[in-house]
Amino acid sequence: MYYLKTKNTYKRSLTKKKHLRKVLFISAVIFLLLFINLVSYGSKTLVMEKVIVKKGDTLWSIARNYNDRNDDLRKIVNKIKKANSLESVILQPGQEIKVPQ
């Protein structure tokens, strides 16, 4: 017995191919948008401001002065310590430190 393709089966196979192409295209666009988002998120640069330590300044007081968004001061102090490779929180007058913005 031979199987002959009728017009209906031919049309169905074409619509399946078109549907598959649409799904693949939409998936590729979504993947591309996610990839661009990840790349742009990872490339944010950190802006640093140089501060000269005055007598009586502490990491906590400097962190408080540069806390624009009301973040946790402990996190800001840790960021300052990391940015300046400080092992302790003791600062000397005249010392220049970088404060992340």
PDB file of C-alpha atoms in Angstrom, residues 34-100:
ATOM      1  CA  LEU A  34      19.175  37.665  28.916  1.00  0.00           C
ATOM      2  CA  PHE A  35      22.785  37.471  27.739  1.00  0.00           C
ATOM      3  CA  ILE A  36      22.952  41.235  27.140  1.00  0.00           C
ATOM      4  CA  ASN A  37      21.461  41.849  30.585  1.00  0.00           C
ATOM      5  CA  LEU A  38      24.049  39.612  32.258  1.00  0.00           C
ATOM      6  CA  VAL A  39      26.931  41.239  30.404  1.00  0.00           C
ATOM      7  CA  SER A  40      25.796  44.762  31.249  1.00  0.00           C
ATOM      8  CA  TYR A  41      25.194  43.827  34.900  1.00  0.00           C
ATOM      9  CA  GLY A  42      28.712  42.458  35.289  1.00  0.00           C
ATOM     10  CA  SER A  43      30.387  45.466  33.707  1.00  0.00           C
ATOM     11  CA  LYS A  44      29.295  48.121  36.171  1.00  0.00           C
ATOM     12  CA  THR A  45      32.270  50.152  37.300  1.00  0.00           C
ATOM     13  CA  LEU A  46      32.742  51.160  40.888  1.00  0.00           C
ATOM     14  CA  VAL A  47      33.284  54.879  41.412  1.00  0.00           C
ATOM     15  CA  MET A  48      35.686  55.799  44.200  1.00  0.00           C
ATOM     16  CA  GLU A  49      36.096  59.123  45.942  1.00  0.00           C
ATOM     17  CA  LYS A  50      39.405  60.002  47.578  1.00  0.00           C
ATOM     18  CA  VAL A  51      39.156  61.269  51.144  1.00  0.00           C
ATOM     19  CA  ILE A  52      41.922  62.710  53.326  1.00  0.00           C
ATOM     20  CA  VAL A  53      41.493  61.508  56.919  1.00  0.00           C
ATOM     21  CA  LYS A  54      41.235  64.323  59.477  1.00  0.00           C
ATOM     22  CA  LYS A  55      41.968  64.083  63.171  1.00  0.00           C
ATOM     23  CA  GLY A  56      39.103  62.275  64.887  1.00  0.00           C
ATOM     24  CA  ASP A  57      37.810  60.591  61.713  1.00  0.00           C
ATOM     25  CA  THR A  58      36.928  56.921  61.898  1.00  0.00           C
ATOM     26  CA  LEU A  59      35.809  54.475  59.241  1.00  0.00           C
ATOM     27  CA  TRP A  60      32.369  54.630  60.815  1.00  0.00           C
ATOM     28  CA  SER A  61      32.133  58.431  60.625  1.00  0.00           C
ATOM     29  CA  ILE A  62      33.357  58.442  57.018  1.00  0.00           C
ATOM     30  CA  ALA A  63      30.900  55.663  56.124  1.00  0.00           C
ATOM     31  CA  ARG A  64      28.094  57.655  57.773  1.00  0.00           C
ATOM     32  CA  ASN A  65      29.012  60.771  55.731  1.00  0.00           C
ATOM     33  CA  TYR A  66      28.918  58.833  52.439  1.00  0.00           C
ATOM     34  CA  ASN A  67      25.790  56.801  53.164  1.00  0.00           C
ATOM     35  CA  ASP A  68      23.341  58.339  50.677  1.00  0.00           C
ATOM     36  CA  ARG A  69      20.929  55.409  50.489  1.00  0.00           C
ATOM     37  CA  ASN A  70      20.728  54.603  54.212  1.00  0.00           C
ATOM     38  CA  ASP A  71      22.573  51.307  53.715  1.00  0.00           C
ATOM     39  CA  ASP A  72      23.880  49.234  56.591  1.00  0.00           C
ATOM     40  CA  LEU A  73      27.000  51.036  57.887  1.00  0.00           C
ATOM     41  CA  ARG A  74      28.765  47.721  58.529  1.00  0.00           C
ATOM     42  CA  LYS A  75      28.602  46.908  54.816  1.00  0.00           C
ATOM     43  CA  ILE A  76      29.958  50.323  53.867  1.00  0.00           C
ATOM     44  CA  VAL A  77      32.820  50.020  56.380  1.00  0.00           C
ATOM     45  CA  ASN A  78      33.688  46.609  54.944  1.00  0.00           C
ATOM     46  CA  LYS A  79      33.635  48.011  51.392  1.00  0.00           C
ATOM     47  CA  ILE A  80      35.989  50.822  52.435  1.00  0.00           C
ATOM     48  CA  LYS A  81      38.304  48.320  54.136  1.00  0.00           C
ATOM     49  CA  LYS A  82      38.383  46.117  51.025  1.00  0.00           C
ATOM     50  CA  ALA A  83      38.887  49.049  48.641  1.00  0.00           C
ATOM     51  CA  ASN A  84      41.900  50.239  50.655  1.00  0.00           C
ATOM     52  CA  SER A  85      43.236  46.816  51.729  1.00  0.00           C
ATOM     53  CA  LEU A  86      42.939  47.817  55.382  1.00  0.00           C
ATOM     54  CA  GLU A  87      43.400  45.139  58.016  1.00  0.00           C
ATOM     55  CA  SER A  88      42.128  47.273  60.903  1.00  0.00           C
ATOM     56  CA  VAL A  89      39.711  50.158  61.333  1.00  0.00           C
ATOM     57  CA  ILE A  90      42.360  52.493  62.754  1.00  0.00           C
ATOM     58  CA  LEU A  91      43.063  55.521  60.545  1.00  0.00           C
ATOM     59  CA  GLN A  92      45.852  58.085  60.740  1.00  0.00           C
ATOM     60  CA  PRO A  93      45.316  61.836  60.118  1.00  0.00           C
ATOM     61  CA  GLY A  94      46.518  62.759  56.635  1.00  0.00           C
ATOM     62  CA  GLN A  95      45.952  59.223  55.339  1.00  0.00           C
ATOM     63  CA  GLU A  96      44.288  59.098  51.930  1.00  0.00           C
ATOM     64  CA  ILE A  97      41.562  56.484  51.511  1.00  0.00           C
ATOM     65  CA  LYS A  98      39.152  55.621  48.724  1.00  0.00           C
ATOM     66  CA  VAL A  99      35.439  55.539  49.480  1.00  0.00           C
ATOM     67  CA  PRO A 100      33.189  53.534  47.101  1.00  0.00           C
TER      68      PRO A 100
END
